[in-house]
Tab-separated table of C-alpha atoms in Angstrom:
chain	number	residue	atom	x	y	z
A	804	UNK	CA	11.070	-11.997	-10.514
A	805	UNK	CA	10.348	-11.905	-14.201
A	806	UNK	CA	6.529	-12.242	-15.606
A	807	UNK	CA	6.529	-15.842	-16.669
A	808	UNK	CA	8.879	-17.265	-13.856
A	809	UNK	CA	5.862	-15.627	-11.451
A	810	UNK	CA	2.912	-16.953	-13.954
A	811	UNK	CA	4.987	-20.797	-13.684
A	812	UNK	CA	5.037	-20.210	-10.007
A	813	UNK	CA	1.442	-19.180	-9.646
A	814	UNK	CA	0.013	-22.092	-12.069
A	815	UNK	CA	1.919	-24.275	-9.689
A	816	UNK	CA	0.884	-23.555	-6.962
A	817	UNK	CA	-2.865	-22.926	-8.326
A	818	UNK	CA	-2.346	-27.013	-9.501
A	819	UNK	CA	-1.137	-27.972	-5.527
A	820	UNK	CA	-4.412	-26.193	-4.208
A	821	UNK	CA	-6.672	-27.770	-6.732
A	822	UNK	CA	-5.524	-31.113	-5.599
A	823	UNK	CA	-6.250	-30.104	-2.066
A	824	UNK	CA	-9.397	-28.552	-2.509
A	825	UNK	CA	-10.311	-31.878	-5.126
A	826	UNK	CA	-9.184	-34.121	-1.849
A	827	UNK	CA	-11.697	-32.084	0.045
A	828	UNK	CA	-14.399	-32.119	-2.638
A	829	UNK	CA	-14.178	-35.970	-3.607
A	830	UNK	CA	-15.374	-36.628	0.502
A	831	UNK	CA	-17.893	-33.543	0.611
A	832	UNK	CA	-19.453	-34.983	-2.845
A	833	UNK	CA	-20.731	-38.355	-0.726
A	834	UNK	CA	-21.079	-37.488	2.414
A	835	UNK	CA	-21.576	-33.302	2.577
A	836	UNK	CA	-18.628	-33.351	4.967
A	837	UNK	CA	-16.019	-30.724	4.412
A	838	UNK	CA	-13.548	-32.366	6.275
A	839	UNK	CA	-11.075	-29.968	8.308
A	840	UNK	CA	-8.890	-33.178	9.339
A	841	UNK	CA	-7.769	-33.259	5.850
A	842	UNK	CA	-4.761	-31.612	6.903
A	843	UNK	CA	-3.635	-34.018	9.332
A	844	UNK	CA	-3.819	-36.521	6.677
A	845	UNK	CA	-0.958	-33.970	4.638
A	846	UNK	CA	0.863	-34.009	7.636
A	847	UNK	CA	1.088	-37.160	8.342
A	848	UNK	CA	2.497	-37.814	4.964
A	849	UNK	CA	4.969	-35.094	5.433
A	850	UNK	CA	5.881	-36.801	8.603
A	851	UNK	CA	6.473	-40.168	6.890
A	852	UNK	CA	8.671	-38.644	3.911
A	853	UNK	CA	10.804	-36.790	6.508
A	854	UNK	CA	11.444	-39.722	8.466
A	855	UNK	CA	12.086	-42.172	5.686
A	856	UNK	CA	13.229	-40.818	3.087
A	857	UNK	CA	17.155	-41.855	3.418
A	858	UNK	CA	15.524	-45.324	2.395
A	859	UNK	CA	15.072	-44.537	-1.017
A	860	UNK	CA	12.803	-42.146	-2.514
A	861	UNK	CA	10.932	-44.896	-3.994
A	862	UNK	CA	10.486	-46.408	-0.577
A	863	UNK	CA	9.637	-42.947	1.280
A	864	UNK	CA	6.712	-41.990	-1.335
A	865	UNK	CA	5.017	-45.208	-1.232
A	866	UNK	CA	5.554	-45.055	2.336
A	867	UNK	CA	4.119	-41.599	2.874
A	868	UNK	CA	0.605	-42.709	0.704
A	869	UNK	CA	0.071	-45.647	2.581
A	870	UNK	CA	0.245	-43.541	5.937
A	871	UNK	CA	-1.803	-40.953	4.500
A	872	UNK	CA	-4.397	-43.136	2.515
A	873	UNK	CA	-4.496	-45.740	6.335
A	874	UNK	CA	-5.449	-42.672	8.547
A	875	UNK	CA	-7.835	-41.603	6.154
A	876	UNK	CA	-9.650	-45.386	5.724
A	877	UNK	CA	-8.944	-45.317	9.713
A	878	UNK	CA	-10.555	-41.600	10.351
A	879	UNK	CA	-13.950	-43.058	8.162
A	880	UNK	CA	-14.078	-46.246	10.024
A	881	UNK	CA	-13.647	-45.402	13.229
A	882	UNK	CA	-15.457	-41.737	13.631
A	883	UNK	CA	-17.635	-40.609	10.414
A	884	UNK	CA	-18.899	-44.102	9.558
A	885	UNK	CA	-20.569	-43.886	12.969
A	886	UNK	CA	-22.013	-40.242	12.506
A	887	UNK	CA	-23.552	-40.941	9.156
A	888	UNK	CA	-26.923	-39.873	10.239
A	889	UNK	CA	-25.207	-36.365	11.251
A	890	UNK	CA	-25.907	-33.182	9.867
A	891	UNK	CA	-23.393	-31.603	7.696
A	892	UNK	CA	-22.643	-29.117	10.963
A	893	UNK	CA	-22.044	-31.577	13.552
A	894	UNK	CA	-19.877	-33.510	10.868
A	895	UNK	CA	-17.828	-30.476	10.330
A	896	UNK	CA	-17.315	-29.998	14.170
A	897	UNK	CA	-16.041	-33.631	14.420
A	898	UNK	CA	-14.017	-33.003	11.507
A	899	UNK	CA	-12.366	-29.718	13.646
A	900	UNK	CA	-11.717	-32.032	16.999
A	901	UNK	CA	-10.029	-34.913	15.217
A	902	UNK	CA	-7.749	-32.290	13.592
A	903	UNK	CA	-6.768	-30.853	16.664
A	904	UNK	CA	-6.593	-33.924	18.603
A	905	UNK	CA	-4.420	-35.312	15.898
A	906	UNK	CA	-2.399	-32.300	15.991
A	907	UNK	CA	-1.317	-32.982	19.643
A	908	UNK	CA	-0.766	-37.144	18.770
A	909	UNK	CA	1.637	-35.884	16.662
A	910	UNK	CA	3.461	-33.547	19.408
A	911	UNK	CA	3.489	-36.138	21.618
A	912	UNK	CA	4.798	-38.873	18.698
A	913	UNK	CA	7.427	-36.216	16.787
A	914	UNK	CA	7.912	-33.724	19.249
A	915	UNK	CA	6.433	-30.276	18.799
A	916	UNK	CA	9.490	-28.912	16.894
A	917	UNK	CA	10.278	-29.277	13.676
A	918	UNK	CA	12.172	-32.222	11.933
A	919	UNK	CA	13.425	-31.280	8.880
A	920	UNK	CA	15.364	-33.935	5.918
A	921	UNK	CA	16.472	-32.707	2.145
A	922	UNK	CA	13.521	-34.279	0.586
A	923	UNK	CA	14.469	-34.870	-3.250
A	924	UNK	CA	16.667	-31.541	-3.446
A	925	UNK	CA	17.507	-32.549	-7.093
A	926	UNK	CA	14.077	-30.587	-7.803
A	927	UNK	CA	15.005	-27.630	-5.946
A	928	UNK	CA	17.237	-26.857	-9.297
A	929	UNK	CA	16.376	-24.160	-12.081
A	930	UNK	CA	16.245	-25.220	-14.984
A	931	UNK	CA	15.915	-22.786	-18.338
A	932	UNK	CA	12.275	-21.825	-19.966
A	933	UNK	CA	12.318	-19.588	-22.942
A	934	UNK	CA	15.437	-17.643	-21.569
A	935	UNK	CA	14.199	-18.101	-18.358
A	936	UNK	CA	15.231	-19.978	-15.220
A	937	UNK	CA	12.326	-21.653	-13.403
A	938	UNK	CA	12.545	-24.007	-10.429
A	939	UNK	CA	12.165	-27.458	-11.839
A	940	UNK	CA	9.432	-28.388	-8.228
A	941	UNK	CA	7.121	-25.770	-10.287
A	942	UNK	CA	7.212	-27.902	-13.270
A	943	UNK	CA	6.799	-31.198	-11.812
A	944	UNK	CA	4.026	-29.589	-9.544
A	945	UNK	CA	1.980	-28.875	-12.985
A	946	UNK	CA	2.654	-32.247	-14.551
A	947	UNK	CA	1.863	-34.309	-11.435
A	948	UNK	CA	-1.082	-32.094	-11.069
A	949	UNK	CA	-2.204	-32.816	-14.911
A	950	UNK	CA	-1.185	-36.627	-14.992
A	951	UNK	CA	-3.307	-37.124	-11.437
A	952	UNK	CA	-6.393	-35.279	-12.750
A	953	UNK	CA	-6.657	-36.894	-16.030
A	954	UNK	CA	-5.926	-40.471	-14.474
A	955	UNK	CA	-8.604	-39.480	-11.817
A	956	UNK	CA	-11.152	-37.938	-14.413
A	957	UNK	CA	-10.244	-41.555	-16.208
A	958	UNK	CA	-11.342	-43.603	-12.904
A	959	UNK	CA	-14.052	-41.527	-12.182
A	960	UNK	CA	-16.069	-41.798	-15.971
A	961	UNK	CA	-14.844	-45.410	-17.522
A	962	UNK	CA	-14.713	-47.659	-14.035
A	963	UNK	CA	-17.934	-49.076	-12.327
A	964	UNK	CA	-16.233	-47.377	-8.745
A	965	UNK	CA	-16.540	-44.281	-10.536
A	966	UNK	CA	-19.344	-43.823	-12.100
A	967	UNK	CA	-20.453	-45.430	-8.647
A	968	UNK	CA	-18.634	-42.280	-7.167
A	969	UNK	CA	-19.987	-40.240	-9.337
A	970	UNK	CA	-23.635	-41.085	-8.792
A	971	UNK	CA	-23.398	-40.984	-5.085
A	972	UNK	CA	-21.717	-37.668	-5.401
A	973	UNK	CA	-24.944	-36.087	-7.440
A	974	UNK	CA	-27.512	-38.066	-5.362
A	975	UNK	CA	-26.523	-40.276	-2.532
A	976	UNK	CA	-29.560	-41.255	-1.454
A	977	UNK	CA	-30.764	-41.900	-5.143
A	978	UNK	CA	-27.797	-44.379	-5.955
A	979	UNK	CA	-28.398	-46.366	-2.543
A	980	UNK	CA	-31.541	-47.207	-4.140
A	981	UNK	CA	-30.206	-48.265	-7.243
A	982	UNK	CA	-27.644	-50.599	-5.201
A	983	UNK	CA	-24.798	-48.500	-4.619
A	984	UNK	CA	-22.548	-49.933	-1.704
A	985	UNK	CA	-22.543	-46.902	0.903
A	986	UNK	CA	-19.327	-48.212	2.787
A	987	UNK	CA	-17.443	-49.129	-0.196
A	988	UNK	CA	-17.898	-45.894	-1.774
A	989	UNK	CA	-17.446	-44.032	0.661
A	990	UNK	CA	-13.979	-45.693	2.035
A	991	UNK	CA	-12.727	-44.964	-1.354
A	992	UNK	CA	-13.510	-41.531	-1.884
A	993	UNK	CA	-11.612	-41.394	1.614
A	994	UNK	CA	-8.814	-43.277	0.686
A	995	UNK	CA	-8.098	-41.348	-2.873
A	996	UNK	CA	-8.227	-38.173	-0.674
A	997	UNK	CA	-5.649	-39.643	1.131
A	998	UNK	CA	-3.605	-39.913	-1.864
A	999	UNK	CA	-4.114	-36.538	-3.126
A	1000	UNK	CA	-2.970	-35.093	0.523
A	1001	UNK	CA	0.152	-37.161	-0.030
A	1002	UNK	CA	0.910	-35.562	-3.318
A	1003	UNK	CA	0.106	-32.587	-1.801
A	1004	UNK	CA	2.575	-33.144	1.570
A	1005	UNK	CA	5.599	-34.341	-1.153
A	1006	UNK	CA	5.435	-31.329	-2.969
A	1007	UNK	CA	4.901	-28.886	0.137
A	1008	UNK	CA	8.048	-30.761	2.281
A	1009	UNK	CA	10.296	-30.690	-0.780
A	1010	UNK	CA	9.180	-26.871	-0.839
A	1011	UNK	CA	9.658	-26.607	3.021
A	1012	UNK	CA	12.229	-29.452	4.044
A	1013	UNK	CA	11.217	-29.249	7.348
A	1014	UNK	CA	7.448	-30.571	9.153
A	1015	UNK	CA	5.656	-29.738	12.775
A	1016	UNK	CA	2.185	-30.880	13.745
A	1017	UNK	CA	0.367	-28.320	11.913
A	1018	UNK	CA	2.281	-28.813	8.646
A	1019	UNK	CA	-1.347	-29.350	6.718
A	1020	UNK	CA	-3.536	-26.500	8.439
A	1021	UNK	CA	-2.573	-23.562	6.323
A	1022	UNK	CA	-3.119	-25.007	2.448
A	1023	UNK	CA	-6.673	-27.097	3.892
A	1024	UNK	CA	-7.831	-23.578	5.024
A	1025	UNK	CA	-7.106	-22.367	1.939
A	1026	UNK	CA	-8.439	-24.804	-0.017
A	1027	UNK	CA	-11.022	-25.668	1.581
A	1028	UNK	CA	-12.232	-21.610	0.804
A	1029	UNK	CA	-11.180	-22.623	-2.629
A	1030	UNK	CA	-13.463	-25.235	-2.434
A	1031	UNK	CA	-16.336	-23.384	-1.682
A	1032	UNK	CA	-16.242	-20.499	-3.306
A	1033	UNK	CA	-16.032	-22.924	-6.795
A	1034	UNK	CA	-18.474	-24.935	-5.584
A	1035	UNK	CA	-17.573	-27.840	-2.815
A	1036	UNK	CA	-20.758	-29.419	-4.285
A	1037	UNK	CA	-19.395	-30.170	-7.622
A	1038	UNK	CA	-15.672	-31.840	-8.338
A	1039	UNK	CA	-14.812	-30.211	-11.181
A	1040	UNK	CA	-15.901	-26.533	-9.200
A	1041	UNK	CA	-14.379	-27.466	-6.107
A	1042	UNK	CA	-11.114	-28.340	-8.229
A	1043	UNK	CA	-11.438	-24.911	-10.261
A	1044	UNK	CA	-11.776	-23.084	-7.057
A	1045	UNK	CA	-8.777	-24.564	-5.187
A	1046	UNK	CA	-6.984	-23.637	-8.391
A	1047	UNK	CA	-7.679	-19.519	-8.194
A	1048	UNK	CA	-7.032	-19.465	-4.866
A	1049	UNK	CA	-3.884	-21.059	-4.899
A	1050	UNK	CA	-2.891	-19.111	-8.257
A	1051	UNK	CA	-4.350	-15.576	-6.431
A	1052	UNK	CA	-1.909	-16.747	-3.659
A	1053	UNK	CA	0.925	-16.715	-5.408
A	1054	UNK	CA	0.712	-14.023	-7.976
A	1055	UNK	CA	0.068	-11.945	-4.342
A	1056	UNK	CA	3.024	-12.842	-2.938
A	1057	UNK	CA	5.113	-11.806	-6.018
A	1058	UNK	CA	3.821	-9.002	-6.682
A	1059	UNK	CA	2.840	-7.217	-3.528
A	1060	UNK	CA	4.768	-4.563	-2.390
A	1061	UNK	CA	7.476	-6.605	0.495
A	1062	UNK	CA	5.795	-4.167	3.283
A	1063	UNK	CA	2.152	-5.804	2.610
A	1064	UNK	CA	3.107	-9.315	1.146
A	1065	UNK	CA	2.852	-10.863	4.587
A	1066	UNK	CA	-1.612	-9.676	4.561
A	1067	UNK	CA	-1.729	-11.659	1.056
A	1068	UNK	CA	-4.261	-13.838	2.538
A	1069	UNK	CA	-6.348	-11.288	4.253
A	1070	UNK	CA	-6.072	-9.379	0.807
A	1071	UNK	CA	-7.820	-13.432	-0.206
A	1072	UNK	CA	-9.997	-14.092	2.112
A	1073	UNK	CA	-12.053	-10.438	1.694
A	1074	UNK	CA	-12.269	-11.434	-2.307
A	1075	UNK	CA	-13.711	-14.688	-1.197
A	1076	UNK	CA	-16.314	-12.685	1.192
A	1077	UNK	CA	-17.153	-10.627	-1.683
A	1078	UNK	CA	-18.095	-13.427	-4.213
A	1079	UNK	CA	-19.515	-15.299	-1.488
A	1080	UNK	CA	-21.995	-12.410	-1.211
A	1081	UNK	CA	-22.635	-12.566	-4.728
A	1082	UNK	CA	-22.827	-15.957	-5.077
A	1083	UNK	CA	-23.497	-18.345	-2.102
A	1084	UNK	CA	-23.500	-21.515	-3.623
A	1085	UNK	CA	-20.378	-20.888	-5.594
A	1086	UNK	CA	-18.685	-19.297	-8.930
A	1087	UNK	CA	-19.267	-22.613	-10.852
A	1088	UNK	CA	-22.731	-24.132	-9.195
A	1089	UNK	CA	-26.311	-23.487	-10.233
A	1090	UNK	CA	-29.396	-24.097	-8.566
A	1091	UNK	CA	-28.891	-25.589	-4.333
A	1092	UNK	CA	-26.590	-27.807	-3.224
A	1093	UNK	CA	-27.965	-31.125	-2.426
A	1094	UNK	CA	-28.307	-32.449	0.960
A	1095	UNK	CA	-26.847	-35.800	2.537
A	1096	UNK	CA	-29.747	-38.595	3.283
């Protein structure tokens, strides 16, 4: 694999963890829950564009961020809007049952093998960078990525949601006071992670073509670390973090020797024990993190 095919490859998938790990960081901003279940919502958008997709791919995607953006609004009405009062740990351990629980609704609903579709092939191609071939999914990956974060950096700093967002994010008590809705907030947040963990399940089952019930666990692990060790406090931290894990990821796995590539993540995870040594509260974050009231 030549330098800048593995560099393309490596941004890419640095942008698809960022998204993740900004899904993750939008809902730990408001309500200091890092939400494991995140993964479920991927899944179930993987689900959807598997199962619809030969109606269009119009059709499937809309489809697929409707499921995933529902079971998010569903997840915060039904279970975390009743645990407000919960401590970030007891949140987190509700956020680990309703993942595996919905891991086994989905056996039961899809089967626990996989079910696979050709999920826009077209962008499976190569296509030809500076003498280079490059698959086209790694360039769409980074333009998605770029066209969601500016629209969502857009929302968040010139709309009264998000600079509602943003205020409950650096002090959620504080903006209460000042007359920020609690519910409304916090649905959205939930239902634009939902949307981000769609983006996130297209580009993973077009990688993939094929989904099971724990389609989502592997990239929320990941970056969910990614999260943290930028600084899940912070949006723009959490997003940077997701990013070098992701982009760590990848360069591993291209240029590993083929005997070790398989312990790429271990090779991750004792990086991310090291800085978390070094810096607790994350790479990006100063001072604590600010607690939930």
């Amino acid at each position: 694999m030549s330098n800048l095919q593995a560099l393309i490859d490596a941004i890419s998938t640095g942008a698809l963890y960022g998204l993740a790990a900004l899904g993750i960081g939008l809902v730990f901003g408001v309500m200091r829950l890092a939400n494991f279940a995140h993964g479920e919502l991927i899944t179930i958008a993987a689900y959807t564009l598997v199962l619809t997709w030969h109606l269009g791919a119009v059709v499937s995607i809309v489809l697929a961020i409707a499921a995933s953006v529902l079971l998010a609004l569903l997840l915060e009405f039904a279970v975390f809007r009743r645990m407000r009062r919960a401590n970030s740990a007891t949140l987190l351990i509700a956020s680990f049952g309703l993942s595996f629980l919905l891991q086994r609704v989905y056996e039961i609903a899809f089967g626990n093998t996989v079910r696979s579709a050709a999920v826009a092939p077209a962008l499976a191609r190569s296509v030809e960078v500076a003498g280079m071939r490059v698959q086209m999914l790694s360039l769409v990956t980074i333009l998605a990525a770029a066209v969601l974060l500016v629209g969502l950096h857009q929302f968040l700093n010139r709309s009264s949601l998000g600079l509602q967002v943003q205020a409950a994010s650096t002090d959620f008590a504080t903006a209460r006071l000042l007359g920020v809705r609690a519910n409304k907030v916090i649905a959205l947040t939930f239902g634009i992670s939902g949307a981000l963990a769609a983006v996130v399940a297209f580009v993973l089952t077009v990688q993939t073509g094929a989904v099971g019930p724990t389609f989502g666990v592997n990239i929320t692990v990941l970056a969910l670390i990614g999260a943290v060790i930028g600084g899940i406090d912070k949006l723009g931290s959490a997003l940077v973090g997701g990013f070098l894990v992701g982009f760590a990821t990848s360069l591993l796995t291209s240029y590993l020797p083929s005997e070790t590539v398989n312990f790429r993540n271990a090779f991750v995870f004792a990086a991310v024990m090291v800085i978390l040594i070094l810096k607790p509260s994350g790479l990006l974050v100063r001072g604590p993190v600010l607690e939930r009231a």
